[in-house]
PDB file of C-alpha atoms in Angstrom:
ATOM      1  CA  MET A   1     -14.041   4.175 -26.531  1.00 58.00           C
ATOM      2  CA  LYS A   2     -17.034   4.569 -24.779  1.00 91.00           C
ATOM      3  CA  ILE A   3     -16.614   4.636 -20.778  1.00 93.00           C
ATOM      4  CA  ILE A   4     -18.313   1.061 -20.756  1.00 95.00           C
ATOM      5  CA  SER A   5     -15.954  -0.820 -22.326  1.00 95.00           C
ATOM      6  CA  VAL A   6     -12.410   1.434 -20.412  1.00 96.00           C
ATOM      7  CA  LEU A   7     -14.476   0.345 -16.848  1.00 97.00           C
ATOM      8  CA  PHE A   8     -14.173  -3.923 -18.889  1.00 97.00           C
ATOM      9  CA  LYS A   9     -10.760  -3.155 -19.525  1.00 98.00           C
ATOM     10  CA  ILE A  10     -10.000  -1.735 -15.865  1.00 98.00           C
ATOM     11  CA  SER A  11     -11.911  -4.748 -14.552  1.00 98.00           C
ATOM     12  CA  SER A  12      -9.607  -7.205 -16.666  1.00 98.00           C
ATOM     13  CA  ILE A  13      -6.397  -5.916 -15.396  1.00 98.00           C
ATOM     14  CA  LEU A  14      -7.868  -5.728 -11.701  1.00 98.00           C
ATOM     15  CA  TRP A  15      -8.327  -9.305 -12.439  1.00 98.00           C
ATOM     16  CA  ILE A  16      -5.254 -10.360 -14.411  1.00 98.00           C
ATOM     17  CA  ILE A  17      -3.806  -8.784 -11.076  1.00 98.00           C
ATOM     18  CA  TRP A  18      -5.380 -10.989  -8.285  1.00 98.00           C
ATOM     19  CA  GLY A  19      -5.039 -14.062 -10.866  1.00 98.00           C
ATOM     20  CA  LEU A  20      -1.570 -14.314 -10.883  1.00 98.00           C
ATOM     21  CA  VAL A  21      -0.926 -13.253  -7.390  1.00 97.00           C
ATOM     22  CA  HIS A  22      -3.814 -15.890  -6.238  1.00 97.00           C
ATOM     23  CA  VAL A  23      -1.804 -18.530  -9.233  1.00 98.00           C
ATOM     24  CA  LEU A  24       1.809 -17.242  -6.662  1.00 97.00           C
ATOM     25  CA  ALA A  25       0.450 -17.677  -3.855  1.00 97.00           C
ATOM     26  CA  GLY A  26      -0.617 -20.907  -4.574  1.00 98.00           C
ATOM     27  CA  ILE A  27       2.149 -22.204  -6.216  1.00 98.00           C
ATOM     28  CA  MET A  28       4.110 -21.144  -2.803  1.00 97.00           C
ATOM     29  CA  THR A  29       2.013 -22.754  -1.035  1.00 97.00           C
ATOM     30  CA  MET A  30       1.978 -26.425  -2.335  1.00 97.00           C
ATOM     31  CA  LYS A  31       5.293 -25.554  -3.046  1.00 97.00           C
ATOM     32  CA  GLY A  32       5.828 -25.485   0.303  1.00 95.00           C
ATOM     33  CA  VAL A  33       4.141 -28.642   1.729  1.00 95.00           C
ATOM     34  CA  LEU A  34       5.599 -30.562  -0.947  1.00 96.00           C
ATOM     35  CA  THR A  35       8.822 -30.435   0.076  1.00 95.00           C
ATOM     36  CA  ASP A  36       8.479 -31.232   3.926  1.00 94.00           C
ATOM     37  CA  ASP A  37       7.821 -27.560   5.106  1.00 95.00           C
ATOM     38  CA  ILE A  38       4.527 -26.583   6.013  1.00 96.00           C
ATOM     39  CA  SER A  39       5.840 -24.184   9.133  1.00 96.00           C
ATOM     40  CA  ALA A  40       6.614 -21.554   5.187  1.00 96.00           C
ATOM     41  CA  SER A  41       3.138 -22.316   4.088  1.00 97.00           C
ATOM     42  CA  ILE A  42       1.438 -21.462   6.865  1.00 97.00           C
ATOM     43  CA  ILE A  43       3.824 -18.519   7.654  1.00 96.00           C
ATOM     44  CA  GLY A  44       3.422 -17.243   4.045  1.00 95.00           C
ATOM     45  CA  ILE A  45      -0.705 -17.396   4.272  1.00 95.00           C
ATOM     46  CA  ALA A  46      -0.613 -15.763   8.309  1.00 96.00           C
ATOM     47  CA  ASP A  47       2.463 -12.684   7.745  1.00 95.00           C
ATOM     48  CA  ALA A  48       0.551 -10.413  10.366  1.00 96.00           C
ATOM     49  CA  VAL A  49       1.111 -13.353  13.518  1.00 97.00           C
ATOM     50  CA  ASP A  50       5.062 -14.170  14.712  1.00 97.00           C
ATOM     51  CA  PRO A  51       6.554 -16.742  12.973  1.00 96.00           C
ATOM     52  CA  SER A  52       7.635 -18.397  15.630  1.00 96.00           C
ATOM     53  CA  ILE A  53       4.174 -19.563  17.006  1.00 96.00           C
ATOM     54  CA  LEU A  54       3.905 -21.060  13.916  1.00 96.00           C
ATOM     55  CA  GLN A  55       7.373 -22.479  13.624  1.00 96.00           C
ATOM     56  CA  MET A  56       6.505 -26.743  13.928  1.00 95.00           C
ATOM     57  CA  ASP A  57       6.269 -30.018  12.286  1.00 94.00           C
ATOM     58  CA  TYR A  58       2.099 -30.354  11.957  1.00 96.00           C
ATOM     59  CA  PRO A  59       1.184 -33.877  10.533  1.00 95.00           C
ATOM     60  CA  LYS A  60       1.155 -35.144   7.614  1.00 95.00           C
ATOM     61  CA  ALA A  61      -3.101 -34.163   7.137  1.00 96.00           C
ATOM     62  CA  ALA A  62      -2.323 -30.174   8.494  1.00 96.00           C
ATOM     63  CA  GLY A  63      -0.442 -30.714   4.997  1.00 96.00           C
ATOM     64  CA  ALA A  64      -3.042 -32.364   3.313  1.00 97.00           C
ATOM     65  CA  VAL A  65      -5.187 -29.365   3.891  1.00 97.00           C
ATOM     66  CA  ILE A  66      -2.597 -26.697   3.885  1.00 97.00           C
ATOM     67  CA  GLY A  67      -1.429 -28.608   0.486  1.00 97.00           C
ATOM     68  CA  GLN A  68      -5.451 -28.647  -1.468  1.00 98.00           C
ATOM     69  CA  HIS A  69      -5.448 -24.502   0.085  1.00 97.00           C
ATOM     70  CA  GLY A  70      -2.560 -24.233  -2.007  1.00 98.00           C
ATOM     71  CA  PHE A  71      -4.017 -25.576  -5.599  1.00 98.00           C
ATOM     72  CA  ASN A  72      -7.817 -23.936  -4.835  1.00 98.00           C
ATOM     73  CA  LEU A  73      -5.564 -20.366  -4.262  1.00 98.00           C
ATOM     74  CA  PHE A  74      -3.442 -21.961  -7.880  1.00 98.00           C
ATOM     75  CA  TRP A  75      -6.798 -23.221  -9.800  1.00 98.00           C
ATOM     76  CA  ILE A  76      -9.342 -20.323  -8.893  1.00 98.00           C
ATOM     77  CA  GLY A  77      -5.776 -18.341  -9.411  1.00 98.00           C
ATOM     78  CA  LEU A  78      -6.131 -19.437 -12.879  1.00 98.00           C
ATOM     79  CA  VAL A  79      -9.595 -19.165 -13.635  1.00 98.00           C
ATOM     80  CA  THR A  80     -10.173 -15.355 -12.766  1.00 98.00           C
ATOM     81  CA  PHE A  81      -7.315 -14.732 -14.915  1.00 98.00           C
ATOM     82  CA  LEU A  82      -8.297 -16.157 -17.586  1.00 98.00           C
ATOM     83  CA  ALA A  83     -12.096 -14.618 -17.571  1.00 98.00           C
ATOM     84  CA  ALA A  84     -10.207 -11.095 -17.052  1.00 98.00           C
ATOM     85  CA  PHE A  85      -9.294 -12.105 -21.089  1.00 98.00           C
ATOM     86  CA  TYR A  86     -13.111 -12.891 -22.220  1.00 98.00           C
ATOM     87  CA  ILE A  87     -14.052  -9.277 -19.228  1.00 98.00           C
ATOM     88  CA  TRP A  88     -12.053  -7.368 -22.149  1.00 97.00           C
ATOM     89  CA  LYS A  89     -14.625  -7.841 -24.890  1.00 96.00           C
ATOM     90  CA  GLY A  90     -17.267  -7.070 -22.200  1.00 95.00           C
ATOM     91  CA  ASN A  91     -18.174 -11.389 -21.983  1.00 97.00           C
ATOM     92  CA  LYS A  92     -21.226 -11.280 -19.249  1.00 96.00           C
ATOM     93  CA  ASN A  93     -20.720 -14.854 -18.361  1.00 98.00           C
ATOM     94  CA  ALA A  94     -16.853 -14.014 -17.798  1.00 98.00           C
ATOM     95  CA  VAL A  95     -17.658 -10.648 -15.871  1.00 98.00           C
ATOM     96  CA  PHE A  96     -19.598 -14.085 -13.862  1.00 98.00           C
ATOM     97  CA  LEU A  97     -17.462 -16.385 -13.742  1.00 98.00           C
ATOM     98  CA  ALA A  98     -14.596 -14.353 -12.195  1.00 98.00           C
ATOM     99  CA  ALA A  99     -17.015 -12.408  -9.886  1.00 98.00           C
ATOM    100  CA  ILE A 100     -18.319 -15.954  -7.962  1.00 98.00           C
ATOM    101  CA  THR A 101     -14.467 -17.650  -8.083  1.00 98.00           C
ATOM    102  CA  GLY A 102     -12.580 -15.292  -7.320  1.00 97.00           C
ATOM    103  CA  GLY A 103     -14.880 -13.231  -5.266  1.00 96.00           C
ATOM    104  CA  LEU A 104     -16.425 -16.177  -2.717  1.00 97.00           C
ATOM    105  CA  ALA A 105     -12.281 -16.727  -2.061  1.00 96.00           C
ATOM    106  CA  ASP A 106     -11.877 -13.719  -1.257  1.00 95.00           C
ATOM    107  CA  LEU A 107     -15.017 -12.862   0.981  1.00 96.00           C
ATOM    108  CA  GLY A 108     -13.895 -16.004   2.722  1.00 95.00           C
ATOM    109  CA  TYR A 109     -10.250 -14.862   3.461  1.00 95.00           C
ATOM    110  CA  PHE A 110     -11.992 -11.935   4.098  1.00 95.00           C
ATOM    111  CA  ILE A 111     -14.317 -13.638   7.340  1.00 96.00           C
ATOM    112  CA  PHE A 112     -11.649 -15.925   8.197  1.00 96.00           C
ATOM    113  CA  MET A 113      -8.147 -14.388   8.230  1.00 96.00           C
ATOM    114  CA  ASP A 114      -8.728 -10.331   7.191  1.00 95.00           C
ATOM    115  CA  LEU A 115     -11.588 -10.231   9.817  1.00 95.00           C
ATOM    116  CA  GLY A 116      -8.845 -12.140  12.057  1.00 95.00           C
ATOM    117  CA  ASN A 117      -6.040  -9.983  11.725  1.00 95.00           C
ATOM    118  CA  TYR A 118      -3.710 -13.375  10.739  1.00 96.00           C
ATOM    119  CA  VAL A 119      -2.431 -11.672   7.648  1.00 96.00           C
ATOM    120  CA  LYS A 120      -1.264  -8.225   6.369  1.00 94.00           C
ATOM    121  CA  PHE A 121      -2.808  -5.086   4.656  1.00 91.00           C
ATOM    122  CA  PHE A 122      -0.205  -5.500   1.520  1.00 90.00           C
ATOM    123  CA  PRO A 123      -0.960  -8.255   0.333  1.00 87.00           C
ATOM    124  CA  GLY A 124      -3.454  -9.677   1.281  1.00 87.00           C
ATOM    125  CA  THR A 125      -6.532  -7.182   2.003  1.00 91.00           C
ATOM    126  CA  VAL A 126      -5.493  -5.213  -0.314  1.00 95.00           C
ATOM    127  CA  MET A 127      -5.779  -8.183  -2.684  1.00 95.00           C
ATOM    128  CA  THR A 128      -9.930  -8.232  -1.100  1.00 95.00           C
ATOM    129  CA  ILE A 129      -9.854  -4.937  -2.791  1.00 96.00           C
ATOM    130  CA  VAL A 130      -8.362  -4.975  -5.543  1.00 97.00           C
ATOM    131  CA  SER A 131     -11.896  -8.028  -6.649  1.00 97.00           C
ATOM    132  CA  SER A 132     -14.307  -5.525  -4.762  1.00 97.00           C
ATOM    133  CA  LEU A 133     -13.018  -3.266  -7.349  1.00 98.00           C
ATOM    134  CA  ALA A 134     -12.904  -6.226 -10.227  1.00 98.00           C
ATOM    135  CA  ILE A 135     -16.368  -7.455  -9.556  1.00 98.00           C
ATOM    136  CA  ILE A 136     -18.175  -3.393  -8.766  1.00 98.00           C
ATOM    137  CA  THR A 137     -16.125  -1.946 -12.530  1.00 98.00           C
ATOM    138  CA  SER A 138     -17.122  -4.955 -14.855  1.00 97.00           C
ATOM    139  CA  PHE A 139     -20.727  -4.910 -13.023  1.00 97.00           C
ATOM    140  CA  TYR A 140     -21.423  -1.457 -13.573  1.00 96.00           C
ATOM    141  CA  ALA A 141     -20.433  -2.057 -16.714  1.00 96.00           C
ATOM    142  CA  LEU A 142     -22.275  -4.813 -17.349  1.00 94.00           C
ATOM    143  CA  PHE A 143     -25.589  -3.469 -16.235  1.00 92.00           C
ATOM    144  CA  LYS A 144     -25.186  -0.035 -17.522  1.00 90.00           C
ATOM    145  CA  ASN A 145     -24.400  -1.210 -21.470  1.00 82.00           C
ATOM    146  CA  LYS A 146     -26.649  -2.102 -23.962  1.00 68.00           C
ATOM    147  CA  LYS A 147     -24.680  -4.625 -25.509  1.00 59.00           C
ATOM    148  CA  PRO A 148     -24.202  -6.770 -22.864  1.00 49.00           C
ATOM    149  CA  ASP A 149     -22.110  -9.678 -24.381  1.00 54.00           C
ATOM    150  CA  ARG A 150     -19.219  -7.717 -25.731  1.00 54.00           C
ATOM    151  CA  ALA A 151     -17.868  -3.420 -25.192  1.00 51.00           C
ATOM    152  CA  GLU A 152     -19.075  -1.523 -27.238  1.00 47.00           C
TER     153      GLU A 152
END
């Protein structure tokens, strides 16, 4: 098995993990909103913040914003999870789809959550590292591959 193929497979596994974590995070975030426990959703997201200062009665509009965030986590996770199976075979469109979808989602997370010190290293920052490694390995494989539509 050539190194290019191995790199695509490593990237795929990383995106599968990342995608599943984000699908689950989306479900958990939406569940809090749908059960009228907006505080639980916010506490789950900003897990490095003292939960007692986040426990309050949020307006319904804040719940809608958090619900939308949960929905976005869900679909972003699903798209990257599905793209991972095509990345496994070296599909260049899937590489770019996952990188744009998951990468930009994690860029926003890094800027607003990580740099703000609102989240713990695990799982949040670890998932940012996972997506970064997935992007790096798949891009390296893609640009070193002589046949970019499938791994050799």
